[in-house]
XYZ file of C-alpha atoms in Angstrom:
716
model
C -24.997 26.122 24.998
C -26.536 28.058 22.693
C -27.197 31.250 24.327
C -24.047 31.428 26.291
C -21.254 33.732 26.280
C -17.633 32.410 25.027
C -16.012 32.794 28.419
C -18.856 31.011 29.767
C -18.334 28.259 27.558
C -14.714 28.887 27.814
C -14.966 28.026 31.522
C -17.993 25.078 31.012
C -15.579 23.554 28.775
C -12.496 23.751 30.669
C -14.493 22.338 33.811
C -15.750 19.495 31.371
C -12.255 18.644 30.480
C -11.320 18.248 33.900
C -14.131 15.870 34.859
C -13.570 14.510 31.643
C -10.253 13.602 32.873
C -10.968 12.488 36.043
C -13.380 10.106 34.960
C -11.126 8.838 32.578
C -8.578 8.394 35.186
C -11.277 6.315 37.439
C -12.745 4.573 33.993
C -8.877 3.661 33.276
C -8.504 2.416 36.487
C -11.860 0.581 36.502
C -10.606 -1.148 33.211
C -7.080 -2.066 35.086
C -9.087 -4.032 37.483
C -11.400 -5.274 35.122
C -9.042 -6.727 33.544
C -7.373 -8.299 36.539
C -10.316 -9.680 37.691
C -10.771 -11.385 33.582
C -7.443 -12.661 34.453
C -7.915 -13.867 37.625
C -11.011 -15.598 36.262
C -9.617 -17.260 33.635
C -6.723 -18.453 35.445
C -9.093 -20.053 37.842
C -11.144 -21.662 35.198
C -7.805 -23.036 33.779
C -6.944 -24.386 37.139
C -10.147 -26.094 37.399
C -10.933 -27.662 34.438
C -7.314 -29.120 33.993
C -8.207 -30.797 37.307
C -11.682 -31.859 36.439
C -9.906 -33.159 32.944
C -7.369 -35.071 34.802
C -10.263 -36.998 36.977
C -12.373 -37.846 33.714
C -8.718 -38.925 31.998
C -7.931 -41.331 34.918
C -11.505 -42.557 35.143
C -11.277 -43.071 31.499
C -7.775 -44.827 31.858
C -9.715 -46.957 34.513
C -12.149 -48.249 32.251
C -9.109 -49.071 29.372
C -7.233 -50.896 32.212
C -10.199 -53.411 33.051
C -10.765 -54.152 29.457
C -7.515 -54.751 28.841
C -7.980 -57.155 32.391
C -11.342 -59.123 31.026
C -9.173 -59.342 27.801
C -6.113 -60.789 29.075
C -8.948 -63.257 31.420
C -10.685 -64.524 28.300
C -7.443 -65.715 26.310
C -6.578 -67.729 29.421
C -6.937 -70.804 27.617
C -6.871 -72.715 31.178
C -10.071 -71.080 32.556
C -13.328 -71.907 32.262
C -15.919 -69.540 31.146
C -17.547 -69.476 34.739
C -14.191 -69.075 36.129
C -13.243 -66.334 33.402
C -16.464 -64.696 34.192
C -16.367 -64.863 38.166
C -12.820 -63.302 37.784
C -14.119 -60.601 35.007
C -16.833 -59.466 37.653
C -14.522 -59.080 40.927
C -12.461 -57.304 38.570
C -15.281 -54.386 37.551
C -16.097 -54.715 41.489
C -13.032 -53.327 42.039
C -13.144 -50.560 39.463
C -15.679 -47.727 39.347
C -16.999 -48.684 35.912
C -20.436 -49.499 36.346
C -20.493 -52.303 33.480
C -18.907 -54.214 31.493
C -20.898 -55.935 28.227
C -19.592 -59.202 26.008
C -20.679 -58.742 22.068
C -20.305 -61.176 19.304
C -18.253 -60.516 16.672
C -20.671 -58.257 14.620
C -21.137 -55.972 17.858
C -24.493 -57.182 19.021
C -25.165 -57.673 22.178
C -24.369 -60.962 24.256
C -24.094 -60.916 27.969
C -22.911 -58.028 30.784
C -21.435 -57.488 33.520
C -22.886 -54.461 35.437
C -23.607 -53.316 38.763
C -26.841 -53.343 40.397
C -29.244 -50.885 38.284
C -25.907 -49.564 36.292
C -26.185 -51.342 32.814
C -25.676 -48.362 30.749
C -24.403 -50.543 27.778
C -25.880 -50.468 23.969
C -27.675 -53.166 22.663
C -25.660 -53.163 19.412
C -22.312 -51.346 19.042
C -21.706 -48.617 16.153
C -20.814 -50.257 12.959
C -17.885 -47.991 12.191
C -16.715 -49.100 16.150
C -17.189 -52.665 15.075
C -14.976 -52.518 11.664
C -12.271 -50.164 13.147
C -12.251 -53.304 16.063
C -11.687 -55.616 13.021
C -8.573 -53.786 11.796
C -6.828 -53.483 15.524
C -8.272 -56.517 17.360
C -6.222 -55.897 20.406
C -6.370 -52.293 20.921
C -9.019 -50.634 23.167
C -10.847 -47.873 21.014
C -12.501 -44.974 22.998
C -15.202 -44.010 19.955
C -17.303 -41.142 18.974
C -20.413 -39.853 20.910
C -23.447 -42.162 20.332
C -27.162 -42.126 21.440
C -28.549 -45.404 23.148
C -31.357 -45.532 22.350
C -32.540 -47.394 25.660
C -31.717 -45.291 28.088
C -32.202 -42.072 25.511
C -28.947 -40.623 26.543
C -25.578 -39.859 24.853
C -22.550 -42.427 25.523
C -18.831 -42.732 24.397
C -18.417 -46.428 23.836
C -14.933 -48.293 24.869
C -14.625 -51.214 23.283
C -11.496 -53.658 22.369
C -11.445 -57.216 20.720
C -10.822 -60.401 22.323
C -10.321 -64.240 21.530
C -11.052 -66.937 23.756
C -8.230 -70.027 24.572
C -10.641 -72.017 22.330
C -10.118 -69.638 19.175
C -13.593 -68.002 19.110
C -13.917 -64.013 19.099
C -15.852 -61.235 20.005
C -15.578 -57.452 21.761
C -15.666 -56.418 24.973
C -17.161 -53.250 25.834
C -17.688 -50.098 28.305
C -19.910 -47.004 28.227
C -19.052 -43.561 29.803
C -23.151 -42.548 29.285
C -24.593 -38.630 29.723
C -26.157 -39.182 32.856
C -23.355 -40.645 34.866
C -20.996 -37.571 33.543
C -23.790 -35.168 34.351
C -23.484 -36.042 37.789
C -20.064 -36.085 37.884
C -19.526 -32.109 36.426
C -22.531 -31.310 38.815
C -20.721 -32.278 41.700
C -17.415 -30.752 40.482
C -18.930 -27.209 39.497
C -20.556 -27.166 43.320
C -17.325 -28.539 44.828
C -15.923 -25.305 42.920
C -18.309 -22.611 42.665
C -19.656 -22.462 46.008
C -22.655 -24.883 45.340
C -23.785 -23.789 41.788
C -24.156 -26.652 39.981
C -24.699 -24.844 36.554
C -21.235 -24.005 36.119
C -19.778 -26.836 33.593
C -20.880 -28.591 31.061
C -19.259 -31.260 28.508
C -19.739 -30.835 24.545
C -18.863 -33.932 21.998
C -16.955 -33.052 18.704
C -20.639 -32.022 16.993
C -20.961 -29.551 19.696
C -23.461 -31.477 21.360
C -24.663 -31.638 25.111
C -22.754 -34.871 26.613
C -23.153 -33.754 30.171
C -25.068 -31.440 31.733
C -27.029 -30.274 35.102
C -29.910 -29.537 32.764
C -31.222 -33.494 31.805
C -33.841 -31.553 29.961
C -31.030 -30.469 27.466
C -29.318 -33.136 27.614
C -31.900 -35.181 26.216
C -32.951 -32.939 23.470
C -29.301 -33.148 21.893
C -29.821 -29.837 20.315
C -26.011 -28.380 18.618
C -24.284 -25.370 20.276
C -22.698 -24.691 16.985
C -22.249 -20.632 16.469
C -23.753 -20.227 20.025
C -22.259 -19.390 23.618
C -18.475 -19.961 23.911
C -18.539 -21.404 20.493
C -19.594 -18.243 18.896
C -17.052 -18.375 16.285
C -17.512 -21.740 14.635
C -20.211 -22.062 12.291
C -19.798 -25.505 10.657
C -19.190 -29.275 12.194
C -15.775 -29.127 9.818
C -14.293 -26.538 12.190
C -14.502 -28.417 15.207
C -11.360 -30.337 16.159
C -10.985 -31.721 19.565
C -8.199 -34.270 18.303
C -5.375 -32.337 20.378
C -4.897 -30.210 23.650
C -6.393 -27.048 23.721
C -7.641 -24.061 25.912
C -9.771 -21.155 24.770
C -10.885 -18.250 27.338
C -12.999 -15.680 25.876
C -16.014 -13.231 26.814
C -19.483 -14.286 25.063
C -23.247 -13.655 24.988
C -24.446 -17.201 26.914
C -27.346 -19.811 25.985
C -29.652 -17.779 28.247
C -28.875 -14.192 26.588
C -26.323 -12.947 29.463
C -22.899 -11.949 29.104
C -20.355 -14.751 30.128
C -16.871 -15.417 31.191
C -15.759 -18.458 30.338
C -13.112 -21.288 29.295
C -13.169 -24.096 27.503
C -10.571 -27.167 27.257
C -10.428 -30.198 24.790
C -10.515 -33.420 26.011
C -8.483 -35.697 23.251
C -9.091 -39.062 24.808
C -12.769 -38.316 24.823
C -12.860 -36.363 21.498
C -15.159 -33.966 23.744
C -14.142 -30.307 25.559
C -15.207 -28.960 28.868
C -17.114 -25.650 29.223
C -16.818 -23.697 32.410
C -18.363 -20.240 32.746
C -19.794 -17.873 35.098
C -22.351 -14.262 34.045
C -20.101 -11.512 33.593
C -22.081 -9.668 36.524
C -20.818 -12.209 38.949
C -17.277 -12.046 37.986
C -16.855 -8.112 37.317
C -19.529 -7.003 40.395
C -16.669 -4.970 42.282
C -15.815 -3.191 39.054
C -19.250 -2.244 38.592
C -19.645 -0.806 41.803
C -16.302 1.004 41.579
C -17.809 2.504 38.722
C -20.557 3.895 40.148
C -18.960 5.570 42.837
C -16.937 7.324 40.056
C -20.045 8.462 38.758
C -21.862 9.728 41.736
C -18.076 11.693 42.919
C -17.796 12.897 38.972
C -21.655 14.509 40.031
C -20.670 16.432 43.255
C -17.566 17.442 41.825
C -19.080 18.965 38.439
C -21.591 20.686 40.374
C -18.627 22.541 42.364
C -17.110 23.076 39.218
C -19.683 24.426 37.317
C -20.335 27.241 40.391
C -16.349 28.234 39.944
C -16.629 27.784 35.946
C -19.548 30.940 36.038
C -17.200 33.083 38.821
C -14.584 32.836 35.694
C -16.475 33.164 33.279
C -17.472 36.836 34.271
C -13.946 37.961 34.622
C -13.196 36.991 31.206
C -16.893 38.290 29.386
C -15.478 41.850 29.417
C -12.497 41.497 27.265
C -14.100 39.080 24.705
C -17.355 41.450 24.205
C -14.130 43.883 22.960
C -12.792 41.211 20.809
C -16.276 40.315 19.806
C -17.083 44.103 18.648
C -14.035 44.290 17.025
C -14.732 41.489 15.025
C -17.928 42.756 13.810
C -16.738 45.891 12.796
C -14.011 44.273 10.923
C -16.423 41.768 9.009
C -18.415 45.189 8.149
C -15.037 46.249 6.467
C -14.934 48.965 9.274
C -11.056 48.473 9.881
C -10.609 51.721 11.332
C -11.673 50.518 14.643
C -8.954 50.251 17.089
C -8.466 48.187 20.586
C -6.934 49.591 23.689
C -3.689 48.212 23.534
C -2.606 48.972 26.960
C -3.387 45.962 28.593
C -0.212 43.617 30.213
C -2.121 40.541 30.054
C -2.749 37.817 27.329
C -5.835 39.740 25.917
C -3.908 42.997 25.447
C -1.412 40.620 22.773
C -4.936 39.523 21.311
C -6.311 43.443 21.094
C -2.787 44.497 19.426
C -2.874 41.128 17.293
C -6.763 42.101 16.139
C -5.751 45.928 15.408
C -2.647 44.812 13.068
C -5.297 42.353 11.380
C -7.619 45.520 10.919
C -4.281 47.508 9.452
C -3.785 44.780 6.865
C -7.062 44.205 5.750
C -7.441 47.551 4.919
C -4.100 47.447 2.778
C -5.386 44.249 0.990
C -9.059 45.355 0.820
C -7.935 47.190 -2.839
C -6.744 43.243 -4.151
C -9.763 41.911 -5.024
C -8.735 38.922 -2.165
C -12.254 37.491 -2.346
C -11.512 36.396 -6.049
C -8.009 34.722 -5.835
C -9.124 33.159 -2.799
C -12.489 31.720 -4.473
C -10.125 30.521 -7.270
C -7.930 28.610 -5.430
C -10.719 26.977 -3.480
C -12.137 26.080 -6.480
C -9.091 24.085 -7.934
C -8.237 22.297 -4.412
C -11.934 21.180 -4.350
C -11.256 19.601 -8.001
C -7.608 18.185 -7.084
C -8.978 16.357 -3.668
C -12.418 15.196 -5.499
C -10.888 13.523 -8.167
C -10.943 9.872 -9.029
C -7.630 9.649 -9.924
C -4.345 10.134 -7.932
C -3.166 13.847 -8.001
C -0.298 15.776 -6.772
C 0.666 18.984 -7.382
C 4.730 20.207 -6.415
C 5.654 23.852 -6.170
C 9.240 24.785 -8.031
C 10.664 25.009 -4.299
C 9.730 21.317 -4.379
C 7.140 21.693 -1.309
C 3.966 19.886 -1.781
C 1.237 22.425 -3.055
C -1.364 20.026 -2.746
C -2.458 15.937 -3.051
C -5.615 13.911 -2.770
C -7.161 11.513 -0.788
C -6.711 8.719 -3.862
C -2.919 9.209 -4.064
C -2.169 9.734 -0.404
C -3.666 5.722 0.191
C -1.338 4.379 -2.261
C 1.610 5.420 -1.001
C 0.919 5.465 2.354
C 0.602 9.072 3.617
C -1.478 11.608 4.991
C -2.502 14.172 2.177
C -3.246 17.204 4.683
C 0.113 16.454 6.703
C 2.621 16.035 4.100
C 1.348 19.420 1.851
C 3.925 22.086 2.492
C 6.640 19.870 2.932
C 9.288 18.925 0.603
C 8.153 15.735 -1.382
C 12.031 14.508 -0.901
C 11.347 14.250 3.102
C 7.341 13.389 3.138
C 6.808 10.368 0.279
C 8.686 7.043 1.250
C 8.458 5.389 -2.200
C 12.177 6.244 -3.976
C 11.095 5.109 -7.103
C 8.186 7.934 -6.767
C 10.716 11.004 -5.673
C 13.404 9.781 -8.706
C 10.532 10.318 -11.313
C 9.372 13.567 -9.860
C 12.745 14.758 -10.106
C 13.323 13.542 -13.330
C 10.194 15.355 -14.191
C 11.713 19.133 -12.492
C 14.832 18.048 -14.584
C 14.247 16.371 -17.869
C 13.341 18.333 -21.408
C 10.896 15.785 -21.811
C 7.196 17.921 -20.763
C 6.130 14.519 -19.895
C 7.690 11.585 -17.614
C 5.412 8.701 -17.832
C 5.138 6.485 -14.702
C 4.252 3.033 -13.725
C 4.312 1.752 -10.134
C 2.994 -1.762 -8.469
C 2.111 -1.104 -4.838
C 1.089 -3.198 -2.186
C -1.442 -1.950 -0.244
C -2.570 -2.287 3.636
C -5.240 -4.679 3.535
C -5.054 -6.106 0.220
C -3.571 -9.013 -1.014
C -2.888 -8.515 -4.606
C -0.634 -5.650 -5.944
C -2.272 -2.577 -7.508
C -0.981 -1.186 -10.459
C -1.003 2.385 -10.911
C 0.071 4.242 -14.501
C 0.023 7.916 -15.597
C 2.559 10.906 -16.218
C 4.611 13.747 -14.178
C 4.182 16.639 -16.411
C 5.865 20.258 -16.106
C 3.436 23.108 -15.926
C 5.082 26.601 -17.348
C 3.944 30.307 -17.133
C 5.937 32.694 -19.341
C 8.827 30.423 -19.771
C 9.046 29.963 -15.963
C 8.322 26.717 -14.131
C 5.151 27.329 -12.502
C 4.693 23.411 -10.757
C 5.026 19.831 -11.593
C 1.422 17.705 -11.502
C 1.465 14.090 -11.499
C -1.871 12.189 -12.255
C -1.954 8.662 -11.449
C -4.858 5.685 -12.401
C -5.938 2.396 -11.174
C -4.913 -0.111 -14.411
C -4.691 -3.141 -12.111
C -8.235 -4.694 -13.630
C -6.622 -3.768 -16.955
C -3.541 -5.239 -16.815
C -4.858 -8.317 -14.876
C -7.186 -8.951 -18.050
C -4.525 -8.531 -20.561
C -2.599 -11.177 -18.669
C -5.295 -13.332 -18.768
C -5.801 -13.055 -22.192
C -2.305 -13.802 -23.233
C -1.815 -16.966 -21.200
C -5.391 -17.987 -22.404
C -4.390 -17.759 -26.102
C -0.861 -19.736 -25.089
C -2.426 -22.415 -23.027
C -4.970 -22.824 -25.840
C -2.560 -22.489 -28.739
C -0.690 -25.333 -26.710
C -3.473 -27.596 -26.148
C -4.698 -27.604 -29.897
C -0.963 -27.553 -31.490
C -0.212 -31.224 -30.419
C -3.644 -32.856 -31.851
C -3.139 -30.791 -34.977
C 0.516 -31.661 -36.105
C -0.227 -35.689 -34.908
C -3.231 -35.476 -37.424
C -0.651 -33.720 -40.455
C 1.775 -35.912 -39.382
C 0.400 -39.072 -40.202
C -2.154 -37.336 -42.954
C 1.112 -36.892 -44.668
C 2.568 -40.860 -43.986
C -0.754 -41.864 -45.659
C -0.697 -39.690 -48.773
C 2.614 -40.984 -49.394
C 1.185 -44.534 -49.866
C 1.029 -47.576 -47.087
C 0.062 -51.071 -46.993
C -3.553 -51.997 -45.402
C -2.751 -52.213 -42.005
C -0.564 -49.094 -41.753
C -2.967 -47.305 -43.032
C -5.794 -48.315 -40.871
C -3.667 -47.884 -37.567
C -2.599 -44.687 -38.765
C -6.272 -43.300 -39.728
C -7.528 -44.669 -36.108
C -4.485 -42.379 -34.239
C -5.763 -39.689 -36.831
C -9.466 -40.542 -35.216
C -8.200 -40.338 -31.846
C -6.373 -37.182 -32.199
C -9.655 -35.556 -33.811
C -11.508 -36.853 -31.145
C -8.928 -35.261 -28.664
C -9.038 -32.118 -30.500
C -13.046 -32.079 -30.464
C -13.034 -32.787 -26.951
C -10.704 -29.989 -25.843
C -13.192 -27.520 -27.918
C -16.430 -28.704 -26.675
C -15.374 -28.328 -23.056
C -13.949 -24.933 -23.730
C -17.080 -24.354 -25.133
C -19.555 -25.629 -22.431
C -17.101 -23.929 -19.993
C -17.495 -20.499 -21.721
C -21.523 -21.470 -21.972
C -21.823 -21.992 -18.295
C -19.445 -18.987 -17.287
C -21.523 -16.536 -19.740
C -25.221 -17.964 -18.562
C -26.139 -19.202 -21.457
C -26.321 -22.657 -20.726
C -30.028 -23.667 -19.170
C -29.635 -25.584 -16.194
C -33.005 -27.778 -15.772
C -33.697 -27.730 -11.786
C -36.158 -30.466 -10.724
C -36.423 -31.978 -7.047
C -34.173 -35.413 -7.122
C -32.289 -38.018 -4.574
C -28.540 -37.067 -4.615
C -27.498 -40.743 -3.558
C -29.354 -42.158 -6.548
C -27.492 -40.088 -9.280
C -24.222 -40.822 -7.584
C -24.908 -45.021 -7.189
C -25.868 -44.580 -10.982
C -22.714 -43.189 -12.128
C -20.851 -45.356 -9.969
C -22.492 -48.375 -11.401
C -22.355 -47.621 -14.673
C -18.200 -46.472 -14.779
C -16.760 -49.209 -12.325
C -15.486 -51.260 -15.174
C -12.880 -48.364 -15.110
C -12.164 -49.411 -11.654
C -12.463 -52.882 -12.392
C -9.731 -52.409 -15.037
C -7.074 -51.424 -12.627
C -7.838 -53.910 -9.652
C -9.027 -51.075 -7.877
C -11.686 -51.599 -4.626
C -14.526 -49.060 -4.847
C -15.930 -48.478 -1.165
C -19.257 -46.623 -0.724
C -20.929 -44.634 2.218
C -23.992 -43.388 0.645
C -26.923 -43.440 2.892
C -29.960 -45.659 1.983
C -31.637 -42.269 1.360
C -31.209 -38.450 1.084
C -33.437 -35.929 0.928
C -34.386 -34.330 -2.459
C -32.718 -31.577 -3.665
C -33.293 -29.280 -6.519
C -31.079 -29.360 -9.545
C -29.672 -30.698 -12.395
C -29.481 -34.390 -12.189
C -27.736 -34.999 -15.552
C -24.916 -32.442 -14.684
C -24.672 -32.760 -10.891
C -24.236 -36.489 -12.515
C -21.184 -35.295 -14.548
C -19.503 -33.763 -11.494
C -19.506 -37.193 -9.889
C -18.288 -38.905 -13.070
C -15.077 -36.110 -13.708
C -14.083 -36.905 -9.492
C -14.529 -40.568 -9.830
C -12.621 -40.831 -13.359
C -9.920 -38.889 -12.543
C -9.376 -40.978 -8.802
C -9.420 -43.908 -11.150
C -6.980 -42.630 -13.520
C -4.540 -41.120 -11.352
C -4.099 -43.373 -9.038
C -1.841 -47.000 -9.592
C -3.676 -50.408 -9.960
C -5.030 -52.134 -6.573
C -5.709 -48.673 -4.737
C -8.444 -47.797 -3.014
C -11.483 -45.195 -3.862
C -13.849 -44.140 -1.153
C -16.978 -42.786 -2.264
C -19.383 -40.982 0.430
C -22.266 -38.671 0.980
C -22.897 -36.563 4.331
C -26.052 -35.003 4.768
C -26.039 -31.842 7.103
C -28.860 -29.617 8.327
C -28.697 -26.982 5.164
C -26.774 -28.857 2.729
C -25.448 -32.292 1.379
C -21.424 -32.850 0.881
C -20.013 -35.371 -1.561
C -16.717 -36.762 -1.132
C -14.250 -38.582 -3.455
C -11.253 -40.190 -1.860
C -8.334 -41.742 -3.287
C -5.011 -43.217 -2.722
C -3.147 -41.682 -5.742
C -0.488 -39.404 -6.941
C -1.388 -36.404 -4.582
C -0.973 -32.605 -4.885
C 1.126 -30.210 -3.813
C -0.212 -26.755 -1.900
C 1.016 -24.525 -4.689
C -0.483 -26.790 -7.168
C -4.050 -26.609 -5.466
C -4.263 -22.793 -5.400
C -4.841 -22.858 -9.641
C -6.125 -26.656 -9.909
C -9.580 -25.247 -10.909
C -8.399 -22.677 -13.513
C -8.780 -23.204 -17.423
C -5.965 -25.745 -18.934
C -4.312 -26.026 -15.330
C -2.851 -29.699 -14.805
C -0.932 -30.364 -11.683
C 2.568 -32.248 -12.753
C 4.094 -32.580 -9.507
C 4.331 -36.330 -10.022
C 6.014 -37.252 -13.496
C 3.031 -40.112 -13.635
C 0.585 -37.573 -14.404
C 2.476 -36.880 -17.909
C 1.395 -40.402 -19.050
C -2.395 -39.612 -18.650
C -3.891 -37.384 -21.588
C -6.067 -34.727 -19.986
C -7.386 -30.881 -21.531
C -6.990 -28.914 -17.812
C -10.599 -27.854 -18.344
C -12.484 -30.483 -16.677
C -12.099 -29.559 -12.739
C -13.040 -25.576 -14.182
C -15.793 -27.444 -15.772
C -17.634 -29.296 -12.920
C -16.731 -26.376 -10.229
C -18.518 -23.993 -12.328
C -21.727 -26.617 -12.439
C -21.788 -26.647 -8.860
C -21.364 -23.032 -8.190
C -24.274 -21.922 -10.440
C -26.256 -24.846 -8.450
C -25.354 -22.440 -5.257
C -22.328 -25.025 -3.672
C -18.905 -25.080 -3.166
C -16.049 -26.880 -4.256
C -12.200 -28.261 -2.736
C -9.732 -30.737 -2.229
C -7.781 -31.917 0.319
C -4.334 -33.252 -0.557
C -0.796 -34.809 0.057
C 2.003 -36.073 -2.640
C 2.554 -39.479 -2.679
C -0.687 -40.207 -0.184
C -3.915 -39.401 -1.898
C -6.435 -36.210 -2.426
C -9.762 -35.908 -1.260
C -12.487 -33.819 -3.725
C -15.634 -32.960 -2.549
C -18.489 -30.748 -3.095
C -21.145 -29.314 -1.427
C -24.707 -28.683 -2.715
C -27.571 -26.836 -0.938
C -30.487 -28.529 0.499
């Protein structure tokens, strides 16, 4: 708009404002329609999802009933094997299940009842499923999604144990396979979305395709973590389909297109059903409405510009007179005057301009530029200071406040200036200290505040002074300067706590050594001398252990300890540590279960330090568990990291203790039995530093009186 007169710009601005208002209203109306369409779409998806889910649940329940029927037939001692098999075949023909398999007690395939060409049974049941059936032999278990090597499709095994009348045992199993489920949801998609077969798919609890119209993608089994409707999920540990849940959202689909979709969990199958449509299809009517609004705005805008130019001509003359007056004033020609006879708004402006010219002529002798310049410099220094700064005038009005001070106390620095601090400031303690600065004989009033800032978890501590500014024995202002001392206060507190804890940990063994040394010095028989000397040696070892662990931890934290990273296999380190330290568990008659792969991908790290991490977790699990309990050590290999977990059935740890569990010298004492075991509180802090130096993470999951699971991860 450069080169246009003010009147033209003003008229065009009014036109633009009107157009923007109309456009905003049109956009608002389309947004309301968009919201309504979104809500309708999500409601429709929700209804369809629940309908498909119920049909899947009916299919699963029918399969479960078939297994119970076959189980009861085989358990009948009066039926021969041939008769029992005939009854089972009849039950299968009446049911919509494709096949029912008979397996031995180890999960190996023995025989099958199958409809022609519909045998989708695996030749070997998953080991974990077989183990679980041994625990609950009479219960039907719906297992995790697995891979059928024969058909190259995902399947969901459904199995139960059986016992024949002659006492022989085995396993009955059915399977929901990906091809069968794909046909089911493809048909459901076509029924619900006017013949479109690509509107639904099912994923398992690892976000891999379980059923889809796209059979190629189904067999590739590519994970959908962080993609499509599951874009917020970045790790398998975040997935939980064990309870009913429905989520609707907008997102970028797998093909890069904007989508609107809903997923609903199917807890019985530990999976989720996804229903989605392109946003362009859902919002088509809204897009057409917005296009109409744009064309209307173009037409109205053209007419508005023509009218604006006509109005601008009427405004140009008085505005040009005002511009001339402004130029004269800028040249310090304060004698120029405008015609004040006009009765419209420009007459008021002309009179105001003449008044300004007269006042400027009066102040011309006062060197106003110097006064304004000095004030601007002072205000600039205050506003740019890194500390909190406030200046208050004698009448209690806030003269200036910088943004740092305003942010600490939750106000707008520009909005409060000129107002009384008693009304503008919300903090009562702050107002009390400022009042004290006005009335106290002391020239400076110290101040300290603990503030909870928005968006920050920890308190912010600020400290400083409020001082009176005097001129010729008259109060000119009260000035306050505050500085953020949160970090300094935290460091002082940590130093105090560290000295206290170290003193406590060292005092006990030192007192024991001194006490038994005095007893030996008084003269004892040989047996007592040996006993007390042994106690002194033990306490000295304990004292040395505390100091050594503390120094090792400090060296690792400061980077002075060299970590010799070499390629090694994690499962070999874990097996070696457990094997060497197995006597610890055997001494307490404890069972150690290992869920460790036969081979793992080599990773880069210091195997000796990683061995110390595993040893600490294993020895803690033994130490803080009652005898005859079970300890489970597992290794899970992911795409980008390795995960080691040590699970016990010990005393457990409370939620409040978990927050400090990995800090130096802290011991969780929720259970009184913990105090019966000697410990320094340095072990977990030490191994956490080792894991983090390797680029990994460490954590714990625990419940009091149930047990704990300590875990750590290492990058591959």
